[in-house]
Amino acid sequence: MKIEKQYTTGQIISLTTLRILIGWHFLYEGLVKFYTPSWSAKSYLSGAVGPFESFFHNMAQSAWQLKIADLLNMWGLILIGLSLFCGFLSKPFKIFGILLLLMYYLAYPPFFGIGPGMHVEGSYWIVNKNLIEMAALLVLLFFPSSDVTGIDRFFNNNRKSKL
Amino acid sequence: MKKTQNNQIFRRDFLKGLTALPFLGYFGFAFKDNIEREIQAKKKDSRETLGIDNFDATSEKLTRPTGNESNRIRIGLIGHGWRGEALLNSFGYFHPEYIEQMKKDNLYDQWLPYQKRHEDLFVDITGICDTFDIHAKRGMEVAQTDVRHENSGSKLLQYYTSYRELIESKNVDAIIVATPDHTHAQIAMEAARAGKHIYLEKPMAHNIEEAIELRNAIRETGVVLQVGHENRQQMSFKLGRELYQKGVLGTVSMVQTYTNRNTLFGAWIRERKFDHLGTPENINWKEFLGKAPWVDFDAKRYFNWHRYNDYGTGITGNDFSHTYDCINQVLDLGIPESVVALGGQYYYNVGKDDMPDVFNAIFNYPERGLTMTYDGTLKSGIYRQSRILGSEATMDIDRSIMLYKDPYSERFKDAATDPDDPFYYYAPNTNANVDGMTSATSKSYLKSGYGPTFIDGKVIDATFLHLKEWIDTIRTQGKASCNEDRGLEETITFCMANLSYALKKPICWNKVNETITIG
């Protein structure tokens, strides 16, 4: 209840909207992978470029690492998406989301002179959409709305009332 | 009253906590249909778009190793200029200075595993020969630094002052020739007659007569010849060939090729690291001249030999010959029936017998119903891929492929893509990040498809694969992909253009007699 009192109505609407939009994005990306027969991150990882490419290439080459990467990716996206959407357990999932986006960012960093080559939508230099989404999740992490407009509200309120 | 108020607060709280649920509800209601459409769209893979059953080229695996300790092949290198050294590099031999530089640039830790990734071909470098002592000495240093096996090379390694001695050596089974163009055929023919297999840098020969003579010598002796067009290993050209053969392009009526450069270095007016050290004392001038007309020692002619018609083959033999072979690989064009060419020495004329620096040629293939053009200038650095114009689709091809559907295509009438945008592209990331190639000429070299290629899930140097194919073919006694027949086609095609330019007349090829007619 404390946080609710700190936010204005405009702030809570903005934060909730941002949370739902990012949740939507994650959930849809995850479900597309879930429903795509024999989906795998292998080609994405194999094509990685930049200073960390060997890390991602090795991941693509190793069967068990790839299996874990696929599972974490698909279910990570789905669960992060649901968590943001519903505002449930949103703190740990926001951190998970930031880490996942960091991996995407590092696999294809928009640094000058390297990049996935051709036919990349838009023009990016250091800052790309992954980095911006990471920053947005960071804002949501420190300005949580799930305690007001999410399921976390019930748990946190209950906990507080017990205290 | 209080109870009702509490109820209202509870209900408000409860609804607030479920704010997102209507959105989630809509998502849950509609996402499945959308995802199915999305997956269907993605599933409509390239094969379906292109109307082909399968991609055979891109599923190619690396060929199995043929070498072992008992069938090692001993190789002599003739010509240790920049290309000769690059070929030793492809075998895993590097100059200690190069290795030091990789360490200084912090690339060594990345570079060494890349080097070791290449298959052991079970070859030994046993001979080095160059007409310039300093190049030969450096070649000896390179051949003693095998980074892939971390040893100091073969105990049989020897410096030969004449290529004939190297060819006759009992310690040499096969030779690599990376000398000036006018000596290619002579050296290769002598090697063939001595029973030595040959990896011959392009072009195969300096003129038409030599090319025919060399082709015959290879046929008679049965040695394995591989001409150094490493594009034969580049996946994009293999795939381009497959797409053409599967009818994706429809009827091909025109091919457009280009090679442009805009630097003194690119125009072969060069001052390399060791050039200023060249003197009549440390250069075997007579051996360099070979059968070329005698002139007194001239360091410019020696180091910038590409520019002189007595030794080089001009912009067509240097640049177009590569591009031609790429197209020949895709379309099996062979030798044109006639060629016309124009151009001039407008910018870099360095004296008698100099090569043209602006050049246009048209190659006519009536039996194929197509013409091929070549445009090359040394005064513009604009890069353009080769373009193959078909009735169904047009293919831009180099290390990558971009296909544009024809506005009037029947085959691709349902493809939604605008004819201005490619509806299919092949662009593997072959950036191994392990070479220091940054100049305009070297970047263009990589982009054109002569650097690394992507095969069997790996990035591998195309020149290594081309050498491997030669070595494997020696052991299996077959034919290499860029054999004497392909080399003959390459040399005759660009020589016809050079003759047409020089004589200002069309040049025709009689394929039965294997002769040319002028005019």
XYZ file of C-alpha atoms in Angstrom:
682
model
C 0.000 0.000 0.000
C 2.975 2.189 0.650
C 4.067 2.152 -3.013
C 0.545 2.817 -4.231
C 0.525 5.951 -2.212
C 3.835 7.030 -3.687
C 2.699 6.744 -7.332
C 0.334 9.108 -9.027
C -2.432 7.571 -11.158
C -0.559 8.626 -14.319
C 2.605 6.953 -13.101
C 0.876 3.702 -12.237
C -0.895 3.622 -15.613
C 2.405 4.275 -17.451
C 4.344 1.672 -15.510
C 1.608 -0.926 -15.877
C 1.307 -0.264 -19.604
C 5.072 -0.666 -20.051
C 5.003 -3.871 -18.001
C 2.155 -5.353 -20.041
C 3.749 -4.388 -23.361
C 7.064 -6.002 -22.481
C 5.233 -9.016 -21.087
C 3.267 -9.298 -24.312
C 6.486 -9.171 -26.336
C 8.243 -11.850 -24.265
C 5.228 -14.132 -24.089
C 4.568 -13.996 -27.823
C 8.239 -14.608 -28.689
C 8.281 -17.585 -26.309
C 5.032 -19.074 -27.592
C 6.117 -18.775 -31.239
C 9.172 -20.834 -30.338
C 7.029 -23.275 -28.359
C 4.663 -23.856 -31.272
C 7.389 -23.959 -33.972
C 8.169 -27.631 -34.624
C 11.778 -28.514 -33.759
C 12.654 -24.916 -32.977
C 16.261 -24.426 -31.892
C 18.528 -21.460 -31.166
C 21.362 -23.233 -33.002
C 21.482 -21.094 -36.142
C 21.078 -17.916 -34.088
C 23.988 -18.925 -31.851
C 26.131 -20.172 -34.752
C 25.795 -16.837 -36.507
C 26.818 -14.814 -33.436
C 29.416 -12.128 -34.100
C 31.658 -9.852 -32.096
C 33.906 -10.238 -29.083
C 31.823 -13.002 -27.490
C 31.099 -15.011 -30.622
C 33.238 -17.995 -29.625
C 31.180 -18.363 -26.414
C 27.959 -18.542 -28.435
C 29.496 -20.678 -31.193
C 30.662 -23.211 -28.591
C 27.174 -23.252 -27.135
C 25.772 -24.054 -30.593
C 28.311 -26.834 -31.086
C 27.737 -28.601 -27.752
C 24.583 -30.715 -27.674
C 23.912 -30.356 -23.941
C 24.651 -26.649 -23.855
C 22.343 -26.126 -26.806
C 19.586 -28.123 -25.125
C 19.836 -25.943 -22.030
C 19.993 -22.762 -24.123
C 16.867 -23.835 -26.024
C 14.928 -24.685 -22.859
C 15.957 -21.543 -20.991
C 15.197 -19.439 -24.005
C 11.772 -20.824 -24.814
C 10.471 -21.269 -21.260
C 12.316 -18.189 -20.060
C 10.498 -16.032 -22.578
C 7.118 -17.604 -21.805
C 7.445 -17.379 -18.021
C 8.924 -13.890 -18.034
C 6.107 -12.834 -20.340
C 3.425 -14.310 -18.083
C 5.047 -12.876 -14.986
C 5.158 -9.360 -16.412
C 1.655 -9.657 -17.806
C 0.104 -10.752 -14.530
C 2.492 -8.953 -12.228
C 3.330 -12.158 -10.444
C 6.776 -12.866 -8.948
C 7.816 -10.072 -11.205
C 11.067 -9.097 -9.459
C 13.031 -12.323 -10.137
C 11.574 -12.617 -13.643
C 12.548 -9.046 -14.471
C 16.121 -9.913 -13.511
C 15.908 -13.072 -15.616
C 14.549 -10.982 -18.504
C 17.426 -8.521 -18.236
C 19.942 -11.380 -18.321
C 18.254 -12.964 -21.340
C 18.261 -9.662 -23.218
C 21.920 -9.185 -22.292
C 22.700 -12.497 -23.988
C 20.831 -11.431 -27.138
C 22.679 -8.128 -27.066
C 26.102 -9.739 -26.700
C 25.442 -12.334 -29.405
C 24.922 -9.596 -32.028
C 26.398 -6.428 -30.512
C 25.791 -3.350 -32.657
C 29.391 -2.209 -32.483
C 31.002 -0.516 -35.420
C 32.601 -2.906 -37.873
C 30.796 -6.048 -36.769
C 27.262 -7.178 -37.115
C 25.097 -9.828 -38.624
C 25.854 -8.577 -42.094
C 23.012 -7.667 -44.303
C 19.274 -7.185 -44.151
C 19.141 -6.034 -40.574
C 16.151 -3.860 -39.930
C 17.053 -0.278 -38.953
C 20.409 1.229 -38.070
C 22.014 0.723 -34.705
C 25.240 1.795 -33.101
C 25.889 0.546 -29.542
C 22.224 1.111 -28.678
C 19.675 -1.276 -30.141
C 16.193 -2.426 -29.176
C 17.499 -5.169 -26.895
C 19.460 -2.613 -24.900
C 16.447 -0.320 -24.652
C 14.201 -3.187 -23.523
C 16.814 -4.076 -20.908
C 16.764 -0.484 -19.656
C 12.960 -0.524 -19.595
C 13.023 -3.711 -17.492
C 15.528 -2.044 -15.183
C 13.081 0.831 -14.691
C 10.301 -1.663 -13.961
C 12.574 -3.469 -11.508
C 13.109 -0.322 -9.446
C 9.644 1.130 -10.010
C 7.498 -1.984 -9.617
C 3.845 -1.789 -10.527
C 2.944 -5.375 -9.769
C 2.373 -4.528 -6.111
C -0.459 -2.302 -7.293
C -1.779 -3.664 -10.577
C -0.574 -7.239 -10.388
C -1.042 -10.446 -8.510
C 1.979 -9.589 -6.360
C -0.355 -7.107 -4.700
C -2.150 -9.870 -2.813
C 0.982 -11.610 -1.620
C 2.855 -8.482 -0.628
C -0.200 -7.004 1.068
C -0.791 -10.246 2.940
C 2.806 -10.350 4.026
C 2.668 -6.772 5.152
C -0.540 -7.344 7.083
C 1.066 -10.264 8.864
C 3.946 -8.011 9.826
C -21.799 0.221 7.145
C -18.145 -0.434 7.965
C -18.445 -3.924 6.585
C -19.815 -2.619 3.272
C -16.946 -0.102 3.095
C -14.412 -2.850 3.755
C -16.040 -4.970 1.063
C -15.787 -2.123 -1.410
C -12.103 -1.574 -0.577
C -11.461 -5.278 -0.899
C -13.220 -5.421 -4.284
C -11.341 -2.365 -5.558
C -8.049 -3.861 -4.357
C -8.871 -7.161 -5.943
C -9.755 -5.611 -9.316
C -6.638 -3.460 -9.285
C -4.508 -6.533 -8.785
C -6.069 -8.065 -11.876
C -5.673 -4.994 -14.098
C -3.712 -6.877 -16.726
C -6.094 -9.799 -16.968
C -8.324 -8.386 -19.738
C -5.238 -7.900 -21.873
C -4.018 -11.374 -21.031
C -7.516 -12.645 -21.840
C -7.429 -11.048 -25.280
C -3.901 -12.372 -25.790
C -4.998 -15.879 -24.788
C -8.040 -15.690 -27.023
C -6.236 -14.500 -30.165
C -2.600 -15.547 -29.975
C -3.006 -19.099 -31.254
C -4.416 -18.057 -34.648
C -1.770 -15.429 -35.017
C 1.051 -17.760 -34.101
C -0.175 -20.340 -36.563
C -0.163 -17.753 -39.340
C 3.285 -16.611 -38.255
C 4.671 -20.139 -38.178
C 3.091 -20.922 -41.543
C 4.718 -17.827 -43.023
C 8.088 -18.809 -41.565
C 7.586 -22.410 -42.555
C 7.171 -21.398 -46.158
C 10.843 -21.922 -46.437
C 13.158 -20.934 -49.210
C 12.706 -24.238 -51.017
C 9.010 -23.579 -51.364
C 9.584 -19.977 -52.404
C 12.102 -21.019 -55.034
C 10.136 -24.053 -56.162
C 12.981 -26.508 -55.608
C 13.023 -29.845 -53.821
C 16.140 -29.389 -51.777
C 19.319 -27.387 -51.244
C 21.987 -29.919 -52.140
C 24.946 -27.523 -52.174
C 24.524 -26.136 -48.680
C 24.123 -29.598 -47.169
C 27.518 -30.621 -48.552
C 29.910 -32.098 -46.010
C 33.659 -31.699 -45.924
C 35.304 -34.549 -47.816
C 37.029 -37.210 -45.762
C 40.774 -36.885 -45.193
C 42.880 -38.954 -47.583
C 46.265 -38.484 -45.968
C 48.240 -40.522 -43.472
C 51.900 -40.916 -42.493
C 52.529 -43.427 -45.269
C 51.279 -41.260 -48.157
C 52.732 -37.866 -47.299
C 53.142 -35.577 -50.304
C 56.288 -33.452 -50.651
C 55.657 -30.046 -52.164
C 57.973 -27.495 -53.739
C 56.893 -23.862 -54.032
C 58.054 -21.867 -57.035
C 57.520 -18.158 -56.514
C 57.425 -16.874 -52.965
C 55.907 -13.465 -53.531
C 52.815 -12.384 -51.617
C 50.639 -15.091 -53.184
C 53.230 -17.817 -52.694
C 53.425 -16.914 -49.020
C 49.612 -16.835 -48.780
C 49.498 -20.378 -50.166
C 52.021 -21.561 -47.562
C 49.820 -19.828 -44.976
C 46.888 -21.929 -46.182
C 48.942 -25.022 -45.351
C 49.585 -23.603 -41.888
C 53.114 -22.220 -42.411
C 53.624 -18.630 -41.258
C 56.556 -16.267 -40.996
C 57.659 -15.695 -37.362
C 57.097 -11.942 -37.891
C 53.465 -12.620 -38.775
C 52.996 -14.700 -35.633
C 54.557 -11.928 -33.529
C 52.179 -9.439 -35.112
C 49.176 -11.641 -34.269
C 50.364 -11.704 -30.653
C 50.837 -7.926 -30.597
C 47.343 -7.433 -32.015
C 45.938 -9.775 -29.340
C 44.566 -12.029 -32.065
C 46.881 -14.979 -31.456
C 44.647 -16.832 -28.973
C 41.769 -16.685 -31.418
C 43.903 -17.283 -34.503
C 45.746 -20.419 -33.360
C 42.600 -22.530 -32.721
C 41.297 -21.357 -36.119
C 44.538 -22.582 -37.715
C 44.366 -25.910 -35.886
C 40.784 -26.393 -36.990
C 42.063 -27.106 -40.516
C 42.544 -30.743 -41.414
C 46.043 -32.228 -41.482
C 46.739 -32.779 -45.181
C 49.921 -34.789 -44.519
C 52.105 -32.661 -46.765
C 55.669 -31.431 -46.344
C 57.135 -28.316 -47.883
C 60.481 -29.549 -49.203
C 61.497 -26.912 -51.718
C 61.412 -23.135 -52.126
C 62.438 -21.336 -55.280
C 62.303 -17.661 -56.186
C 64.184 -15.437 -58.585
C 64.631 -12.849 -55.806
C 66.983 -14.068 -53.037
C 65.225 -12.079 -50.329
C 61.822 -13.576 -51.188
C 63.362 -17.060 -51.282
C 65.024 -16.577 -47.886
C 61.728 -15.437 -46.403
C 60.031 -18.450 -47.990
C 62.532 -20.725 -46.241
C 61.706 -19.019 -42.918
C 57.981 -19.469 -43.514
C 58.352 -23.140 -44.476
C 60.153 -23.807 -41.183
C 57.289 -22.505 -39.043
C 54.399 -24.975 -39.098
C 51.950 -23.493 -36.594
C 49.326 -26.228 -36.923
C 51.723 -28.957 -35.813
C 54.051 -26.653 -33.902
C 57.206 -27.909 -35.564
C 59.988 -26.523 -37.721
C 58.904 -28.052 -41.009
C 60.460 -30.781 -43.121
C 64.076 -31.890 -42.760
C 64.182 -32.177 -46.555
C 63.457 -28.450 -47.033
C 65.878 -26.965 -49.548
C 66.352 -23.665 -51.365
C 66.538 -24.062 -55.148
C 67.972 -21.256 -57.278
C 66.276 -22.529 -60.445
C 62.788 -23.941 -60.875
C 64.208 -26.687 -63.090
C 66.337 -28.016 -60.225
C 63.288 -28.020 -57.971
C 61.170 -29.875 -60.539
C 63.904 -32.473 -61.035
C 64.402 -33.001 -57.308
C 63.621 -36.456 -55.961
C 62.357 -34.804 -52.804
C 59.484 -33.104 -54.591
C 56.263 -34.900 -55.609
C 54.183 -31.890 -56.501
C 54.722 -28.193 -57.102
C 52.897 -24.978 -56.439
C 53.488 -22.247 -58.998
C 52.924 -18.648 -57.938
C 55.201 -16.870 -60.394
C 54.497 -14.060 -62.902
C 51.915 -15.051 -65.520
C 54.329 -15.412 -68.461
C 56.149 -18.285 -66.718
C 53.080 -20.289 -65.597
C 52.647 -22.564 -68.598
C 56.386 -23.119 -69.153
C 56.991 -24.219 -65.563
C 53.803 -26.292 -65.450
C 54.589 -28.098 -68.694
C 58.084 -29.011 -67.531
C 56.684 -30.194 -64.228
C 54.011 -32.303 -65.945
C 56.635 -33.956 -68.108
C 58.641 -34.706 -64.972
C 55.532 -36.361 -63.514
C 54.964 -33.686 -60.865
C 51.450 -32.635 -59.926
C 50.764 -28.925 -60.175
C 48.821 -26.301 -58.287
C 49.046 -23.402 -60.702
C 48.074 -19.907 -59.751
C 45.679 -18.234 -62.138
C 45.704 -17.494 -64.999
C 46.603 -20.864 -66.398
C 48.697 -19.351 -69.171
C 49.892 -16.093 -70.684
C 48.462 -16.706 -74.144
C 46.199 -19.032 -76.143
C 48.932 -21.220 -77.661
C 50.525 -21.900 -74.274
C 47.141 -22.738 -72.748
C 46.432 -25.363 -75.427
C 49.936 -26.776 -75.132
C 49.669 -27.047 -71.361
C 46.198 -28.632 -71.529
C 47.620 -31.251 -73.914
C 50.655 -31.871 -71.703
C 48.422 -32.477 -68.689
C 46.218 -34.860 -70.658
C 49.237 -36.775 -71.923
C 51.040 -37.080 -68.608
C 48.007 -37.626 -66.386
C 49.306 -35.451 -63.560
C 46.763 -33.555 -61.484
C 46.481 -29.859 -62.298
C 44.522 -27.468 -60.145
C 44.317 -23.872 -61.353
C 44.175 -21.456 -58.417
C 40.599 -20.283 -58.709
C 39.648 -20.994 -55.114
C 36.146 -19.642 -55.766
C 35.481 -23.248 -56.850
C 35.233 -24.000 -53.107
C 33.042 -21.013 -52.264
C 29.572 -22.138 -51.202
C 27.758 -19.229 -52.833
C 28.966 -20.246 -56.299
C 28.103 -23.896 -55.668
C 24.633 -22.824 -54.573
C 24.339 -20.408 -57.501
C 25.104 -23.279 -59.856
C 22.469 -25.470 -58.212
C 19.820 -22.739 -58.382
C 20.590 -22.112 -62.047
C 20.453 -25.811 -62.870
C 17.151 -26.184 -61.022
C 15.630 -23.511 -63.231
C 15.283 -20.764 -60.625
C 16.687 -18.147 -63.016
C 14.722 -19.328 -66.050
C 16.387 -18.489 -69.372
C 19.620 -16.584 -68.845
C 20.163 -14.023 -71.582
C 22.810 -11.788 -70.060
C 25.648 -11.830 -67.543
C 27.239 -8.636 -66.264
C 30.605 -8.710 -64.527
C 32.709 -5.971 -62.966
C 36.014 -5.490 -61.207
C 36.970 -1.989 -60.148
C 39.898 -0.553 -58.233
C 40.962 2.972 -57.389
C 44.401 2.931 -55.804
C 47.939 2.840 -57.111
C 48.368 -0.457 -55.290
C 45.210 -1.803 -56.930
C 46.563 -0.638 -60.285
C 49.696 -2.739 -59.647
C 51.946 0.281 -59.235
C 53.467 -0.970 -56.028
C 56.334 -0.504 -53.684
C 56.276 -3.513 -51.398
C 58.276 -4.180 -48.285
C 61.351 -5.685 -49.944
C 61.182 -4.104 -53.399
C 63.788 -1.414 -52.701
C 66.277 -4.177 -51.847
C 66.110 -5.687 -55.352
C 69.342 -5.438 -57.363
C 70.763 -7.288 -60.394
C 72.934 -9.174 -57.873
C 70.078 -10.679 -55.846
C 67.521 -11.047 -58.674
C 67.914 -13.798 -61.259
C 66.791 -11.528 -64.097
C 67.347 -14.088 -66.861
C 65.195 -16.666 -65.121
C 62.529 -14.059 -64.476
C 62.396 -13.118 -68.168
C 62.105 -16.744 -69.257
C 60.899 -16.743 -72.845
C 59.930 -13.053 -72.757
C 61.875 -10.672 -75.025
C 65.200 -9.590 -73.559
C 65.376 -6.186 -71.878
C 68.041 -4.963 -69.478
C 67.447 -5.263 -65.753
C 64.617 -2.991 -64.659
C 63.393 -3.247 -61.061
C 60.040 -1.659 -62.006
C 59.378 -4.316 -64.614
C 60.354 -6.980 -62.076
C 58.269 -5.841 -59.124
C 55.333 -4.384 -61.058
C 55.331 -7.089 -63.724
C 51.517 -7.213 -63.764
C 51.465 -3.972 -65.742
C 53.651 -5.180 -68.613
C 52.146 -7.252 -71.383
C 55.360 -9.272 -71.732
C 54.809 -10.743 -68.243
C 51.309 -9.937 -67.071
C 47.867 -10.424 -68.591
C 46.370 -7.052 -67.725
C 43.174 -6.265 -65.916
C 41.461 -9.219 -67.601
C 44.048 -11.841 -66.640
C 44.344 -10.489 -63.100
C 40.796 -9.647 -62.173
C 38.331 -10.744 -64.810
C 39.822 -14.249 -64.955
C 38.615 -14.793 -61.365
C 35.178 -13.360 -62.042
C 34.920 -15.326 -65.259
C 35.697 -18.563 -63.457
C 33.028 -17.794 -60.847
C 30.481 -17.379 -63.637
C 31.826 -20.405 -65.504
C 31.384 -22.395 -62.295
C 27.720 -21.361 -62.109
C 26.746 -21.484 -65.784
C 29.324 -23.750 -67.511
C 29.785 -21.037 -70.123
C 33.015 -22.244 -71.669
C 34.718 -20.259 -74.411
C 32.724 -17.521 -76.189
C 32.187 -17.676 -79.914
C 33.318 -14.052 -80.312
C 34.605 -11.159 -78.228
C 34.882 -7.415 -78.743
C 36.732 -5.145 -76.341
C 37.599 -1.478 -76.025
C 39.429 0.596 -73.477
C 42.580 2.567 -73.017
C 45.590 3.584 -70.984
C 44.141 6.797 -69.661
C 45.494 7.173 -66.137
C 48.505 5.100 -65.180
C 50.567 4.764 -68.301
C 53.998 3.762 -67.033
C 55.639 3.185 -70.401
C 55.940 0.797 -73.286
C 53.818 -2.381 -73.230
C 51.679 -1.100 -70.390
C 48.223 -2.516 -69.707
C 44.919 -0.645 -70.187
C 43.309 0.832 -67.085
C 39.786 1.230 -68.435
C 38.392 -1.817 -70.158
C 35.057 -3.065 -71.501
C 34.454 -6.345 -73.236
C 31.446 -8.225 -74.612
C 31.570 -12.004 -74.868
C 29.040 -13.595 -77.188
C 27.598 -17.090 -76.677
C 25.056 -17.610 -79.511
C 24.576 -21.299 -78.695
C 23.559 -20.333 -75.176
C 21.516 -17.340 -76.342
C 23.391 -14.964 -74.082
C 26.072 -12.344 -73.890
C 28.409 -11.549 -71.008
C 29.881 -8.131 -70.398
C 32.917 -7.163 -68.387
C 33.525 -3.618 -67.173
C 36.723 -2.846 -65.308
C 38.276 0.458 -64.344
C 41.292 1.251 -62.190
C 39.984 4.763 -61.480
C 36.846 3.927 -59.476
C 36.587 1.741 -56.416
C 32.852 1.108 -56.627
C 32.072 -2.511 -55.839
C 29.489 -4.483 -57.801
C 28.631 -8.139 -57.693
C 28.307 -10.175 -60.843
C 24.735 -10.172 -62.095
C 23.076 -13.026 -63.962
C 19.885 -11.914 -65.679
C 17.261 -14.602 -66.136
C 13.710 -14.569 -67.434
C 12.368 -15.698 -64.026
C 14.864 -14.153 -61.645
C 18.095 -12.184 -61.544
C 20.966 -13.310 -59.371
C 23.548 -11.004 -57.818
C 26.375 -13.221 -56.781
C 29.688 -12.971 -54.966
C 30.320 -14.455 -51.503
C 26.568 -13.991 -51.076
C 23.592 -14.461 -53.329
C 20.650 -12.155 -53.771
C 17.772 -13.184 -55.998
C 15.293 -10.707 -57.436
C 12.154 -12.025 -59.043
C 11.455 -10.808 -62.531
C 8.430 -8.478 -62.754
C 7.022 -10.771 -65.444
C 8.014 -14.045 -63.802
C 5.607 -16.965 -64.141
C 7.422 -19.165 -61.669
C 7.424 -16.574 -58.894
C 4.182 -14.763 -59.665
C 2.853 -15.647 -56.208
C 5.950 -14.449 -54.367
C 4.797 -11.362 -52.536
C 8.162 -9.611 -52.627
C 8.614 -6.468 -54.650
C 10.977 -7.036 -57.617
C 13.192 -4.261 -56.164
C 13.877 -6.320 -53.029
C 15.583 -9.695 -52.961
C 13.109 -12.518 -52.378
C 15.876 -14.916 -51.455
C 19.336 -14.328 -50.143
C 22.229 -16.443 -49.004
C 24.650 -14.553 -46.814
C 26.536 -16.723 -44.375
C 28.718 -14.998 -41.831
C 32.198 -16.100 -42.850
C 33.978 -13.539 -40.734
C 36.592 -15.601 -38.932
C 38.012 -12.406 -37.353
C 41.468 -13.863 -37.656
C 43.033 -12.092 -40.559
C 44.534 -8.664 -40.732
C 43.044 -7.954 -44.159
C 41.785 -4.396 -44.065
C 42.835 -2.716 -47.319
C 40.261 -1.916 -49.988
C 41.740 -4.523 -52.323
C 41.724 -7.248 -49.687
C 38.189 -6.416 -48.523
C 36.990 -6.647 -52.079
C 38.867 -9.975 -52.334
C 36.936 -11.340 -49.348
C 33.597 -9.948 -50.512
C 34.103 -11.392 -53.972
C 34.244 -14.841 -52.417
C 37.951 -15.703 -52.498
C 38.435 -15.724 -48.710
C 36.742 -18.054 -46.209
C 33.646 -20.062 -47.025
C 30.955 -21.714 -44.903
C 30.715 -25.477 -45.297
C 29.565 -28.314 -43.039
C 28.759 -25.788 -40.293
C 32.287 -24.377 -40.296
C 34.098 -21.331 -41.626
C 37.047 -22.613 -43.683
C 39.546 -20.815 -45.889
C 38.550 -21.448 -49.528
C 42.191 -21.581 -50.650
C 42.830 -24.310 -48.069
C 39.894 -26.296 -49.463
C 41.172 -25.776 -52.997
C 44.617 -27.044 -51.997
C 43.001 -29.923 -50.093
C 41.003 -30.886 -53.159
C 44.229 -30.908 -55.208
C 46.054 -33.039 -52.614
C 43.090 -35.431 -52.227
C 42.806 -35.730 -56.024
C 46.509 -36.618 -56.307
C 45.891 -39.467 -53.855
C 42.621 -40.619 -55.386
C 43.763 -40.084 -58.983
C 40.756 -38.106 -60.149
C 40.195 -34.691 -61.696
C 40.335 -31.472 -59.745
C 37.455 -29.009 -60.052
C 39.568 -26.313 -61.721
C 41.440 -28.653 -64.032
C 43.183 -28.059 -67.377
C 39.867 -27.814 -69.251
C 38.535 -25.071 -66.966
C 41.922 -23.360 -67.088
C 41.904 -23.471 -70.875
C 38.449 -21.874 -70.987
C 39.587 -19.129 -68.607
C 42.776 -18.282 -70.485
C 41.273 -18.325 -73.960
C 38.319 -16.188 -72.900
C 40.360 -13.355 -71.388
C 43.080 -13.614 -74.059
C 40.413 -13.096 -76.750
C 39.393 -9.887 -74.963
C 43.016 -8.724 -74.708
C 43.580 -9.437 -78.396
C 40.405 -7.636 -79.371
C 41.510 -4.608 -77.353
C 45.008 -4.639 -78.858
C 43.865 -5.182 -82.452
C 40.633 -3.165 -82.203
C 38.785 -5.994 -83.970
C 36.379 -8.751 -82.953
C 38.055 -12.065 -82.172
C 36.264 -15.326 -82.992
C 36.930 -18.797 -81.620
C 36.794 -21.901 -83.755
C 36.073 -24.628 -81.268
C 36.727 -27.478 -83.682
C 40.222 -26.400 -84.709
C 40.872 -24.553 -81.443
C 42.052 -21.487 -83.308
C 41.073 -17.834 -83.372
C 40.194 -15.626 -86.285
C 40.573 -11.873 -86.254
C 37.816 -9.615 -87.515
